[in-house]
């Protein structure tokens, strides 16, 4: 199927069928990524709900590349853009409730802060760390996001996934290879997270609320939250901190175009105003190379970089 036919597909899929979501074309991904930089996606579909997502997946032609995106807080889309369709899961899939067994059921579009506050309201502890991660549950499951000694998958009982045939699976942690900022399905299937059941501990909600406040203050004090960024750019190498190595190499403040290694937190790259995705990617590569030359340690990016470079 060529581009014109695909364009026609996404128009007619909405006109002629039961789909209830929102489709758009030529979508500037800088509006959907926290770096506020990058190229255009050919198509975007934001489902109305889970049923609608499944109906959409069943109607997508084979071969159409699909990318799930939540809050875009760990994502760089190159300036040449993204061929295919973005499944926009933030602003939808927002189901969140307590199950009878005390576990929390949350859909993939639920933001971390909402999850943390929901748990505290229900006198559950262990979800506080989610408050400072500006991602959706889907993105946090994909990244095994974590901080201050806690990780997303430590809390997972089961996940519900969807595939491009519009089929639903319920999977347990045993189905995945799980590590530091790493999650991979053992069978090589293309699946996305639709929801998860999470387990927390019963406790006084007031203590959890105090912890949430303290964690937010800690972030404000240590992170450059006034400029667009994507959190930590590199994974920490075993036994060390990427920020420490970058700082030691004298890279704080280093700038390429509109991208700058933050003066406040060396593992953050900020967009000072008009950074292109190429500025950011070039700075990532430069930092990686200088750290490798000066310390012998190869830093691995935590952020996901997708799409095509401008030619
Ligand atoms: C200020 C700031 C602070 C941060 N602090 C932390 C931190 O403390 N700890 C931490 O771990 N991260 C942190 N991050 C990074 C980021 O918030 C996390 O990686 C988060 O999990 C990304 O979620 P998202 O919804 O924004 O995912 P996106 O950025 O939209 O996507 C990230 C990846 O997940 C995939 N994905 C998204 N949704 C799904 C889905 N439903 N199913 C399958 N795959 C999916 C995408 O395809 C992509 O590969 C921070 C970012 C910022 C900007």
CSV table of C-alpha atoms and ligand atoms in Angstrom, one decimal:
chain,number,residue,atom,x,y,z
A,1,UNK,CA,0.0,0.0,0.0
A,2,UNK,CA,1.5,3.4,-1.0
A,3,UNK,CA,1.3,6.6,1.0
A,4,UNK,CA,-1.8,7.9,-0.8
A,5,UNK,CA,-3.6,4.7,-0.3
A,6,UNK,CA,-2.7,4.8,3.4
A,7,UNK,CA,-3.9,8.4,3.7
A,8,UNK,CA,-7.1,7.3,2.1
A,9,UNK,CA,-7.4,4.4,4.5
A,10,UNK,CA,-7.2,6.5,7.6
A,11,UNK,CA,-9.8,8.9,6.2
A,12,UNK,CA,-12.2,6.2,5.1
A,13,UNK,CA,-11.6,4.1,8.2
A,14,UNK,CA,-13.1,6.9,10.2
A,15,UNK,CA,-15.9,7.9,7.8
A,16,UNK,CA,-17.2,4.4,7.0
A,17,UNK,CA,-16.8,2.4,10.2
A,18,UNK,CA,-17.7,2.4,13.8
A,19,UNK,CA,-14.5,4.1,14.9
A,20,UNK,CA,-15.0,6.8,17.5
A,21,UNK,CA,-11.5,8.2,18.0
A,22,UNK,CA,-9.7,11.1,16.6
A,23,UNK,CA,-7.5,10.8,13.5
A,24,UNK,CA,-5.1,13.4,12.2
A,25,UNK,CA,-2.4,13.8,9.5
A,26,UNK,CA,1.0,15.5,9.4
A,27,UNK,CA,1.2,15.9,13.1
A,28,UNK,CA,4.1,17.9,14.5
A,29,UNK,CA,5.5,15.6,17.2
A,30,UNK,CA,7.1,18.5,19.0
A,31,UNK,CA,3.6,19.2,20.4
A,32,UNK,CA,3.5,15.7,21.8
A,33,UNK,CA,7.0,15.3,23.2
A,34,UNK,CA,8.4,16.9,26.3
A,35,UNK,CA,11.6,18.1,24.4
A,36,UNK,CA,9.3,20.2,22.2
A,37,UNK,CA,11.4,19.4,19.2
A,38,UNK,CA,11.3,17.1,16.2
A,39,UNK,CA,9.5,16.2,13.0
A,40,UNK,CA,6.0,15.3,11.8
A,41,UNK,CA,4.2,12.0,12.1
A,42,UNK,CA,2.3,10.9,8.9
A,43,UNK,CA,-0.8,9.9,10.9
A,44,UNK,CA,-2.0,9.9,14.5
A,45,UNK,CA,-4.9,8.0,16.0
A,46,UNK,CA,-6.2,8.7,19.5
A,47,UNK,CA,-8.8,6.0,20.3
A,48,UNK,CA,-11.9,6.9,22.2
A,49,UNK,CA,-11.4,3.9,24.6
A,50,UNK,CA,-10.0,0.4,24.7
A,51,UNK,CA,-12.8,-1.1,22.5
A,52,UNK,CA,-12.1,1.6,19.9
A,53,UNK,CA,-8.4,1.0,20.0
A,54,UNK,CA,-9.0,-2.7,19.3
A,55,UNK,CA,-11.4,-1.8,16.4
A,56,UNK,CA,-8.8,0.6,15.0
A,57,UNK,CA,-6.0,-2.0,15.2
A,58,UNK,CA,-8.2,-4.6,13.4
A,59,UNK,CA,-8.7,-2.1,10.5
A,60,UNK,CA,-5.0,-1.0,10.1
A,61,UNK,CA,-3.4,-2.4,6.9
A,62,UNK,CA,-0.6,-4.9,7.3
A,63,UNK,CA,2.8,-3.1,7.0
A,64,UNK,CA,1.6,0.2,8.4
A,65,UNK,CA,4.2,1.1,11.1
A,66,UNK,CA,2.6,1.8,14.5
A,67,UNK,CA,4.1,3.6,17.4
A,68,UNK,CA,2.5,3.9,20.9
A,69,UNK,CA,3.1,7.3,22.4
A,70,UNK,CA,2.1,8.5,25.9
A,71,UNK,CA,3.3,11.8,27.2
A,72,UNK,CA,6.3,11.7,25.0
A,73,UNK,CA,8.6,12.4,28.0
A,74,UNK,CA,11.2,9.9,26.9
A,75,UNK,CA,11.0,10.3,23.2
A,76,UNK,CA,12.8,12.2,20.4
A,77,UNK,CA,11.3,12.1,16.9
A,78,UNK,CA,13.9,13.0,14.4
A,79,UNK,CA,13.4,16.1,12.2
A,80,UNK,CA,12.6,14.1,9.0
A,81,UNK,CA,9.6,12.7,10.8
A,82,UNK,CA,7.9,9.4,11.4
A,83,UNK,CA,6.4,7.3,8.6
A,84,UNK,CA,3.4,5.5,9.9
A,85,UNK,CA,0.8,6.0,12.6
A,86,UNK,CA,1.2,7.2,16.1
A,87,UNK,CA,-1.2,5.5,18.6
A,88,UNK,CA,-1.8,8.4,20.9
A,89,UNK,CA,-2.7,6.9,24.3
A,90,UNK,CA,-2.4,9.9,26.5
A,91,UNK,CA,-5.7,11.7,27.1
A,92,UNK,CA,-7.6,8.4,26.6
A,93,UNK,CA,-7.4,4.9,28.2
A,94,UNK,CA,-7.8,6.6,31.5
A,95,UNK,CA,-9.6,3.9,33.5
A,96,UNK,CA,-8.5,3.7,37.1
A,97,UNK,CA,-10.1,1.8,39.9
A,98,UNK,CA,-9.6,-0.4,42.9
A,99,UNK,CA,-10.3,-4.1,42.4
A,100,UNK,CA,-12.1,-6.2,45.0
A,101,UNK,CA,-8.8,-7.9,45.9
A,102,UNK,CA,-7.2,-4.5,46.7
A,103,UNK,CA,-5.1,-4.3,43.6
A,104,UNK,CA,-5.2,-1.1,41.4
A,105,UNK,CA,-6.4,-1.5,37.8
A,106,UNK,CA,-5.0,1.3,35.6
A,107,UNK,CA,-5.2,1.8,31.9
A,108,UNK,CA,-2.2,2.8,29.8
A,109,UNK,CA,-3.0,6.5,29.5
A,110,UNK,CA,-3.1,7.2,33.2
A,111,UNK,CA,-0.4,9.7,34.2
A,112,UNK,CA,2.1,8.7,37.0
A,113,UNK,CA,1.0,11.6,39.2
A,114,UNK,CA,-2.6,10.6,39.0
A,115,UNK,CA,-1.7,7.0,39.9
A,116,UNK,CA,0.4,8.1,42.9
A,117,UNK,CA,-2.5,10.3,44.2
A,118,UNK,CA,-5.1,7.7,43.6
A,119,UNK,CA,-3.2,5.2,45.7
A,120,UNK,CA,-2.6,7.7,48.5
A,121,UNK,CA,-6.3,8.5,48.5
A,122,UNK,CA,-7.1,4.8,49.0
A,123,UNK,CA,-4.6,4.4,51.8
A,124,UNK,CA,-2.1,2.5,49.7
A,125,UNK,CA,1.7,3.1,49.8
A,126,UNK,CA,4.4,2.3,47.3
A,127,UNK,CA,3.0,4.4,44.4
A,128,UNK,CA,4.5,7.7,45.7
A,129,UNK,CA,7.5,7.5,43.3
A,130,UNK,CA,5.2,7.7,40.3
A,131,UNK,CA,4.4,11.3,41.1
A,132,UNK,CA,7.5,12.8,39.7
A,133,UNK,CA,7.6,10.7,36.5
A,134,UNK,CA,5.8,12.8,33.9
A,135,UNK,CA,4.8,9.8,31.8
A,136,UNK,CA,1.8,7.5,31.3
A,137,UNK,CA,1.5,4.1,32.8
A,138,UNK,CA,2.0,2.6,29.3
A,139,UNK,CA,5.3,4.5,28.9
A,140,UNK,CA,6.3,3.6,32.4
A,141,UNK,CA,5.7,-0.1,31.8
A,142,UNK,CA,7.6,0.1,28.5
A,143,UNK,CA,10.6,1.7,30.2
A,144,UNK,CA,10.4,0.1,33.6
A,145,UNK,CA,10.5,3.7,34.8
A,146,UNK,CA,11.7,4.3,38.3
A,147,UNK,CA,13.4,6.5,40.8
A,148,UNK,CA,14.6,6.7,44.4
A,149,UNK,CA,15.0,2.9,44.6
A,150,UNK,CA,11.6,1.9,43.2
A,151,UNK,CA,10.7,0.6,39.7
A,152,UNK,CA,7.4,0.2,37.9
A,153,UNK,CA,7.5,-3.6,37.4
A,154,UNK,CA,8.1,-4.3,41.1
A,155,UNK,CA,4.4,-3.3,41.4
A,156,UNK,CA,3.0,-5.2,38.5
A,157,UNK,CA,0.7,-8.3,39.1
A,158,UNK,CA,-0.5,-8.6,35.5
A,159,UNK,CA,-0.7,-6.5,32.4
A,160,UNK,CA,-3.2,-6.4,29.6
A,161,UNK,CA,-1.7,-6.1,26.1
A,162,UNK,CA,-3.1,-5.5,22.7
A,163,UNK,CA,-1.6,-6.5,19.3
A,164,UNK,CA,-2.0,-5.3,15.8
A,165,UNK,CA,-4.7,-7.9,15.1
A,166,UNK,CA,-6.7,-6.2,17.9
A,167,UNK,CA,-6.3,-9.2,20.2
A,168,UNK,CA,-6.0,-8.8,23.9
A,169,UNK,CA,-3.7,-10.9,26.2
A,170,UNK,CA,-3.3,-10.9,29.9
A,171,UNK,CA,0.4,-11.5,30.8
A,172,UNK,CA,2.4,-11.8,34.0
A,173,UNK,CA,5.9,-10.7,34.8
A,174,UNK,CA,7.1,-14.2,33.8
A,175,UNK,CA,6.3,-13.4,30.2
A,176,UNK,CA,8.9,-10.6,30.2
A,177,UNK,CA,12.6,-10.0,30.5
A,178,UNK,CA,12.7,-7.2,33.1
A,179,UNK,CA,15.7,-5.1,34.1
A,180,UNK,CA,16.9,-1.6,34.7
A,181,UNK,CA,15.0,0.6,32.2
A,182,UNK,CA,14.5,-2.5,30.2
A,183,UNK,CA,11.4,-4.6,29.4
A,184,UNK,CA,11.1,-7.1,26.6
A,185,UNK,CA,8.4,-9.7,25.9
A,186,UNK,CA,10.1,-13.1,25.7
A,187,UNK,CA,8.2,-14.1,22.6
A,188,UNK,CA,9.0,-11.6,19.8
A,189,UNK,CA,5.4,-10.2,19.4
A,190,UNK,CA,4.5,-6.7,18.5
A,191,UNK,CA,2.3,-5.7,21.5
A,192,UNK,CA,1.4,-2.6,23.4
A,193,UNK,CA,0.3,-2.1,27.0
A,194,UNK,CA,-3.3,-1.4,27.4
A,195,UNK,CA,-3.6,-1.7,31.2
A,196,UNK,CA,-2.1,-3.2,34.3
A,197,UNK,CA,-3.1,-4.5,37.7
A,198,UNK,CA,-0.7,-3.1,40.3
A,199,UNK,CA,-0.2,-4.1,43.9
A,200,UNK,CA,0.6,-1.6,46.8
A,201,UNK,CA,0.7,-1.9,50.6
A,202,UNK,CA,-2.1,-0.8,52.9
A,203,UNK,CA,-1.0,2.2,55.0
A,204,UNK,CA,-2.1,5.6,56.2
A,205,UNK,CA,-2.7,7.7,53.1
A,206,UNK,CA,-1.5,10.8,54.9
A,207,UNK,CA,2.0,9.4,55.1
A,208,UNK,CA,1.9,8.7,51.4
A,209,UNK,CA,0.7,12.3,50.7
A,210,UNK,CA,3.6,13.7,52.8
A,211,UNK,CA,6.0,11.5,50.8
A,212,UNK,CA,4.6,12.7,47.5
A,213,UNK,CA,5.2,16.3,48.6
A,214,UNK,CA,8.7,15.6,49.7
A,215,UNK,CA,9.5,13.8,46.4
A,216,UNK,CA,8.1,16.7,44.3
A,217,UNK,CA,10.2,19.2,46.3
A,218,UNK,CA,13.3,17.1,45.7
A,219,UNK,CA,12.7,17.2,42.0
A,220,UNK,CA,12.1,20.9,41.9
A,221,UNK,CA,15.4,21.4,43.7
A,222,UNK,CA,17.5,19.1,41.5
A,223,UNK,CA,16.0,19.1,38.0
A,224,UNK,CA,15.8,21.9,35.3
A,225,UNK,CA,12.0,21.7,35.1
A,226,UNK,CA,11.7,25.2,33.6
A,227,UNK,CA,13.0,24.2,30.2
A,228,UNK,CA,11.8,21.4,27.9
A,229,UNK,CA,13.7,18.1,28.6
A,230,UNK,CA,13.2,14.4,28.6
A,231,UNK,CA,14.5,13.5,32.1
A,232,UNK,CA,17.7,11.5,32.3
A,233,UNK,CA,19.2,11.0,28.8
A,234,UNK,CA,21.6,8.2,29.7
A,235,UNK,CA,21.1,5.1,31.8
A,236,UNK,CA,23.4,4.9,34.8
A,237,UNK,CA,26.3,2.6,34.2
A,238,UNK,CA,26.7,-0.2,36.8
A,239,UNK,CA,28.0,1.2,40.1
A,240,UNK,CA,28.1,4.8,38.9
A,241,UNK,CA,26.0,7.8,37.8
A,242,UNK,CA,25.8,9.1,34.3
A,243,UNK,CA,25.4,12.7,35.7
A,244,UNK,CA,28.6,12.4,37.7
A,245,UNK,CA,30.6,11.2,34.7
A,246,UNK,CA,29.2,13.9,32.4
A,247,UNK,CA,30.0,16.6,35.0
A,248,UNK,CA,33.5,15.2,35.6
A,249,UNK,CA,34.2,15.5,31.9
A,250,UNK,CA,33.4,19.2,32.0
A,251,UNK,CA,30.3,18.9,29.8
A,252,UNK,CA,27.8,20.9,31.9
A,253,UNK,CA,26.6,23.8,29.8
A,254,UNK,CA,27.9,22.3,26.6
A,255,UNK,CA,25.7,23.4,23.7
A,256,UNK,CA,24.9,22.4,20.2
A,257,UNK,CA,22.4,24.7,18.5
A,258,UNK,CA,19.5,25.1,20.9
A,259,UNK,CA,20.3,21.9,22.9
A,260,UNK,CA,22.3,22.3,26.1
A,261,UNK,CA,23.6,19.9,28.8
A,262,UNK,CA,21.8,21.3,31.8
A,263,UNK,CA,23.8,23.3,34.3
A,264,UNK,CA,21.5,22.0,37.1
A,265,UNK,CA,21.6,18.2,36.3
A,266,UNK,CA,24.3,17.0,33.9
A,267,UNK,CA,22.3,14.0,32.7
A,268,UNK,CA,19.5,16.3,31.4
A,269,UNK,CA,19.7,17.9,28.0
A,270,UNK,CA,17.4,21.0,27.8
A,271,UNK,CA,15.9,22.7,24.8
A,272,UNK,CA,16.9,26.4,25.3
A,273,UNK,CA,14.2,27.5,22.8
A,274,UNK,CA,14.7,26.5,19.2
A,275,UNK,CA,16.5,23.1,19.4
A,276,UNK,CA,16.0,20.8,16.5
A,277,UNK,CA,15.9,17.0,17.1
A,278,UNK,CA,19.3,16.9,15.3
A,279,UNK,CA,20.8,19.4,17.8
A,280,UNK,CA,19.6,17.1,20.6
A,281,UNK,CA,20.8,13.9,19.0
A,282,UNK,CA,24.2,15.4,18.1
A,283,UNK,CA,24.7,16.6,21.6
A,284,UNK,CA,23.8,13.1,22.9
A,285,UNK,CA,26.4,11.6,20.6
A,286,UNK,CA,29.0,14.2,21.6
A,287,UNK,CA,28.5,13.6,25.3
A,288,UNK,CA,28.7,9.9,24.7
A,289,UNK,CA,31.9,10.2,22.8
A,290,UNK,CA,33.7,12.6,25.2
A,291,UNK,CA,32.7,10.5,28.2
A,292,UNK,CA,34.0,7.4,26.4
A,293,UNK,CA,37.3,9.0,25.5
A,294,UNK,CA,37.9,10.5,28.9
A,295,UNK,CA,36.7,7.7,31.2
A,296,UNK,CA,36.5,4.6,29.0
A,297,UNK,CA,32.9,4.1,29.9
A,298,UNK,CA,30.2,3.9,27.2
A,299,UNK,CA,27.0,5.6,28.2
A,300,UNK,CA,23.8,4.1,26.8
A,301,UNK,CA,20.9,6.4,26.0
A,302,UNK,CA,17.7,5.8,28.1
A,303,UNK,CA,15.7,8.1,25.8
A,304,UNK,CA,14.1,6.5,22.7
A,305,UNK,CA,15.0,8.1,19.3
A,306,UNK,CA,12.8,7.3,16.4
A,307,UNK,CA,12.0,8.5,12.9
A,308,UNK,CA,14.1,9.7,10.0
A,309,UNK,CA,16.9,12.3,9.8
A,310,UNK,CA,16.4,15.3,7.5
A,311,UNK,CA,18.3,14.7,4.3
B,1,LIG,C1,11.3,16.0,34.0
B,1,LIG,C2,11.4,14.5,33.7
B,1,LIG,C3,11.7,13.6,34.8
B,1,LIG,C4,11.8,12.3,34.5
B,1,LIG,N1,12.1,11.4,35.6
B,1,LIG,C5,12.1,10.1,35.4
B,1,LIG,C6,12.4,9.2,36.5
B,1,LIG,O1,12.6,9.6,37.6
B,1,LIG,N2,12.5,7.9,36.2
B,1,LIG,C7,12.3,7.4,34.9
B,1,LIG,O2,12.3,6.2,34.8
B,1,LIG,N3,12.0,8.2,33.9
B,1,LIG,C8,11.9,9.6,34.1
B,1,LIG,N4,11.6,10.4,33.0
B,1,LIG,C9,11.4,9.8,31.7
B,1,LIG,C10,10.0,9.5,31.3
B,1,LIG,O3,9.0,10.2,32.1
B,1,LIG,C11,9.7,8.0,31.5
B,1,LIG,O4,10.5,7.2,30.7
B,1,LIG,C12,8.2,7.6,31.3
B,1,LIG,O5,8.0,6.3,31.6
B,1,LIG,C13,7.8,7.8,29.8
B,1,LIG,O6,6.4,7.7,29.7
B,1,LIG,P1,5.6,8.3,28.5
B,1,LIG,O7,4.2,8.0,28.6
B,1,LIG,O8,6.0,9.8,28.4
B,1,LIG,O9,6.3,7.5,27.3
B,1,LIG,P2,6.7,8.1,25.8
B,1,LIG,O10,7.8,9.0,26.0
B,1,LIG,O11,5.5,8.5,25.1
B,1,LIG,O12,7.2,6.7,25.2
B,1,LIG,C14,8.4,6.1,25.7
B,1,LIG,C15,8.5,4.7,25.1
B,1,LIG,O13,7.5,3.9,25.6
B,1,LIG,C16,6.7,3.4,24.5
B,1,LIG,N5,5.3,3.3,24.9
B,1,LIG,C17,4.5,4.4,25.4
B,1,LIG,N6,3.3,3.9,25.7
B,1,LIG,C18,3.3,2.6,25.4
B,1,LIG,C19,2.3,1.5,25.5
B,1,LIG,N7,1.1,1.8,26.0
B,1,LIG,N8,2.7,0.3,25.2
B,1,LIG,C20,3.9,0.0,24.8
B,1,LIG,N9,4.9,0.9,24.6
B,1,LIG,C21,4.6,2.2,25.0
B,1,LIG,C22,6.9,4.3,23.4
B,1,LIG,O14,6.7,3.7,22.1
B,1,LIG,C23,8.4,4.7,23.6
B,1,LIG,O15,9.2,3.7,23.1
B,1,LIG,C24,11.5,11.8,33.2
B,1,LIG,C25,11.2,12.6,32.2
B,1,LIG,C26,11.1,14.0,32.4
B,1,LIG,C27,10.7,14.9,31.3
